Amino acid sequence: MKEKKEPRVEVARKNTLHLALWTGAWVITLAISTFGTKGNDALTIIAILVNFIVGIGMILANIRHLKGLDELQRKIQLEAFGIALGLAVVAGISFSSLDQTNIISYNAEISHLVILIGVTYMAGVLIGNSRYR
Amino acid sequence: MKNKIKVLRAEHELTQEQLAVKVEVSRQTINAIEKGKFDPSLPLAFKISRLFNKSIEEIFQNE
């Protein structure tokens, strides 16, 4: 008997939920490896390893999420990723140069870049969705 | 690119949601194609044309 195909919207919803769960797990394991194992090197290494493995799971969930989208949704995601990556490279290099030449008083941290990528990506997705509404 | 999807959809008494399910895309995609904001890929154009039993040229016209 032919198996009934699940509607694309349902697949996308399920994949988005899985991606959110993996991302949440990655953030929690990152917090544990950063703040939860201070002073215990063995536990810190285990926590970092767990965080890394969960991170791979998050990447795979993201790939599955992208594969579950239709062509317009993929286009929106691609544009958002492109803008986020481009801005991250340009702004990241400028920010790093400002730090290295001591024009700014604080250090350029990788976390600043991650926040910039996240905010730009979310803005890109929102703008893309509103453009094709 | 102009298209006649909205007219064909009305003739076949299909909602955007129903058409989206039949050609396996989101309702947002059907809406964007109808409004001319997004041009579908060739495979999707074929799916739509097969569903309405028309040729691609009968549904989509280059502006």
mmCIF file of N, CA and C in Angstrom, chain A residues 5-9 70-73 75-76 128-133, chain B residues 17 21 24-29 31-32 35 37-41 44:
data_model
loop_
_atom_site.group_PDB
_atom_site.id
_atom_site.type_symbol
_atom_site.label_atom_id
_atom_site.label_comp_id
_atom_site.label_asym_id
_atom_site.label_seq_id
_atom_site.Cartn_x
_atom_site.Cartn_y
_atom_site.Cartn_z
ATOM 1 N N LYS A 5 1.627 10.771 1.728
ATOM 2 C CA LYS A 5 2.692 11.763 1.862
ATOM 3 C C LYS A 5 2.248 12.887 2.804
ATOM 4 N N GLU A 6 3.147 13.261 3.700
ATOM 5 C CA GLU A 6 2.835 14.322 4.642
ATOM 6 C C GLU A 6 2.908 15.678 3.935
ATOM 7 N N PRO A 7 1.924 16.588 4.144
ATOM 8 C CA PRO A 7 1.988 17.900 3.491
ATOM 9 C C PRO A 7 3.269 18.648 3.874
ATOM 10 N N ARG A 8 3.780 19.420 2.895
ATOM 11 C CA ARG A 8 5.049 20.113 3.090
ATOM 12 C C ARG A 8 5.020 21.040 4.307
ATOM 13 N N VAL A 9 3.883 21.685 4.536
ATOM 14 C CA VAL A 9 3.763 22.617 5.668
ATOM 15 C C VAL A 9 4.000 21.882 6.982
ATOM 16 N N ASP A 70 10.121 24.767 0.772
ATOM 17 C CA ASP A 70 9.879 24.840 -0.676
ATOM 18 C C ASP A 70 10.819 25.893 -1.287
ATOM 19 N N GLU A 71 10.716 26.077 -2.614
ATOM 20 C CA GLU A 71 11.723 26.899 -3.297
ATOM 21 C C GLU A 71 11.707 28.370 -2.884
ATOM 22 N N LEU A 72 10.538 28.926 -2.593
ATOM 23 C CA LEU A 72 10.488 30.327 -2.152
ATOM 24 C C LEU A 72 11.099 30.474 -0.759
ATOM 25 N N GLN A 73 10.737 29.548 0.125
ATOM 26 C CA GLN A 73 11.272 29.602 1.487
ATOM 27 C C GLN A 73 12.789 29.430 1.490
ATOM 28 N N LYS A 75 14.744 30.345 -0.942
ATOM 29 C CA LYS A 75 15.277 31.605 -1.473
ATOM 30 C C LYS A 75 15.381 32.647 -0.348
ATOM 31 N N ILE A 76 14.328 32.704 0.481
ATOM 32 C CA ILE A 76 14.326 33.650 1.605
ATOM 33 C C ILE A 76 15.474 33.321 2.561
ATOM 34 N N GLY A 128 12.502 39.145 4.225
ATOM 35 C CA GLY A 128 12.205 38.263 3.098
ATOM 36 C C GLY A 128 10.766 37.780 3.115
ATOM 37 N N ASN A 129 10.294 37.369 4.301
ATOM 38 C CA ASN A 129 8.908 36.898 4.418
ATOM 39 C C ASN A 129 7.913 38.011 4.123
ATOM 40 N N SER A 130 8.199 39.215 4.602
ATOM 41 C CA SER A 130 7.257 40.317 4.354
ATOM 42 C C SER A 130 7.285 40.725 2.876
ATOM 43 N N ARG A 131 8.443 40.587 2.220
ATOM 44 C CA ARG A 131 8.541 40.950 0.805
ATOM 45 C C ARG A 131 7.695 40.028 -0.073
ATOM 46 N N TYR A 132 7.644 38.746 0.269
ATOM 47 C CA TYR A 132 6.911 37.784 -0.557
ATOM 48 C C TYR A 132 5.521 37.457 -0.008
ATOM 49 N N ARG A 133 5.032 38.294 0.915
ATOM 50 C CA ARG A 133 3.705 38.022 1.509
ATOM 51 C C ARG A 133 2.595 38.344 0.502
ATOM 52 N N GLU B 17 -4.495 27.401 -0.545
ATOM 53 C CA GLU B 17 -4.020 26.332 0.334
ATOM 54 C C GLU B 17 -4.137 24.961 -0.359
ATOM 55 N N VAL B 21 -1.065 22.431 -1.488
ATOM 56 C CA VAL B 21 -0.930 21.029 -1.073
ATOM 57 C C VAL B 21 -0.750 20.128 -2.296
ATOM 58 N N GLU B 24 2.682 20.656 -3.677
ATOM 59 C CA GLU B 24 3.698 20.462 -2.626
ATOM 60 C C GLU B 24 4.576 21.683 -2.379
ATOM 61 N N VAL B 25 3.907 22.833 -2.238
ATOM 62 C CA VAL B 25 4.621 24.040 -1.789
ATOM 63 C C VAL B 25 3.785 24.688 -0.694
ATOM 64 N N SER B 26 4.280 25.810 -0.160
ATOM 65 C CA SER B 26 3.516 26.511 0.874
ATOM 66 C C SER B 26 2.501 27.451 0.219
ATOM 67 N N ARG B 27 1.490 27.856 0.996
ATOM 68 C CA ARG B 27 0.487 28.798 0.477
ATOM 69 C C ARG B 27 1.150 30.131 0.138
ATOM 70 N N GLN B 28 2.151 30.484 0.930
ATOM 71 C CA GLN B 28 2.901 31.725 0.688
ATOM 72 C C GLN B 28 3.509 31.730 -0.722
ATOM 73 N N THR B 29 4.006 30.574 -1.158
ATOM 74 C CA THR B 29 4.628 30.475 -2.487
ATOM 75 C C THR B 29 3.589 30.664 -3.595
ATOM 76 N N ASN B 31 0.783 32.278 -3.348
ATOM 77 C CA ASN B 31 0.387 33.686 -3.290
ATOM 78 C C ASN B 31 1.426 34.571 -3.990
ATOM 79 N N ALA B 32 2.720 34.316 -3.713
ATOM 80 C CA ALA B 32 3.792 35.128 -4.312
ATOM 81 C C ALA B 32 3.842 34.937 -5.836
ATOM 82 N N LYS B 35 0.874 36.814 -7.448
ATOM 83 C CA LYS B 35 1.073 38.261 -7.448
ATOM 84 C C LYS B 35 2.254 38.692 -8.323
ATOM 85 N N LYS B 37 5.360 38.147 -7.707
ATOM 86 C CA LYS B 37 6.537 38.506 -6.903
ATOM 87 C C LYS B 37 7.630 37.452 -6.989
ATOM 88 N N PHE B 38 7.235 36.234 -7.379
ATOM 89 C CA PHE B 38 8.188 35.121 -7.413
ATOM 90 C C PHE B 38 7.929 34.267 -8.652
ATOM 91 N N ASP B 39 8.981 33.970 -9.382
ATOM 92 C CA ASP B 39 8.856 33.102 -10.568
ATOM 93 C C ASP B 39 9.161 31.657 -10.163
ATOM 94 N N PRO B 40 8.251 30.743 -10.453
ATOM 95 C CA PRO B 40 8.488 29.354 -10.032
ATOM 96 C C PRO B 40 9.596 28.695 -10.853
ATOM 97 N N SER B 41 10.168 27.647 -10.284
ATOM 98 C CA SER B 41 11.158 26.855 -11.024
ATOM 99 C C SER B 41 10.432 26.082 -12.133
ATOM 100 N N LEU B 44 8.268 23.153 -10.813
ATOM 101 C CA LEU B 44 7.015 23.601 -10.202
ATOM 102 C C LEU B 44 6.042 24.092 -11.276
#
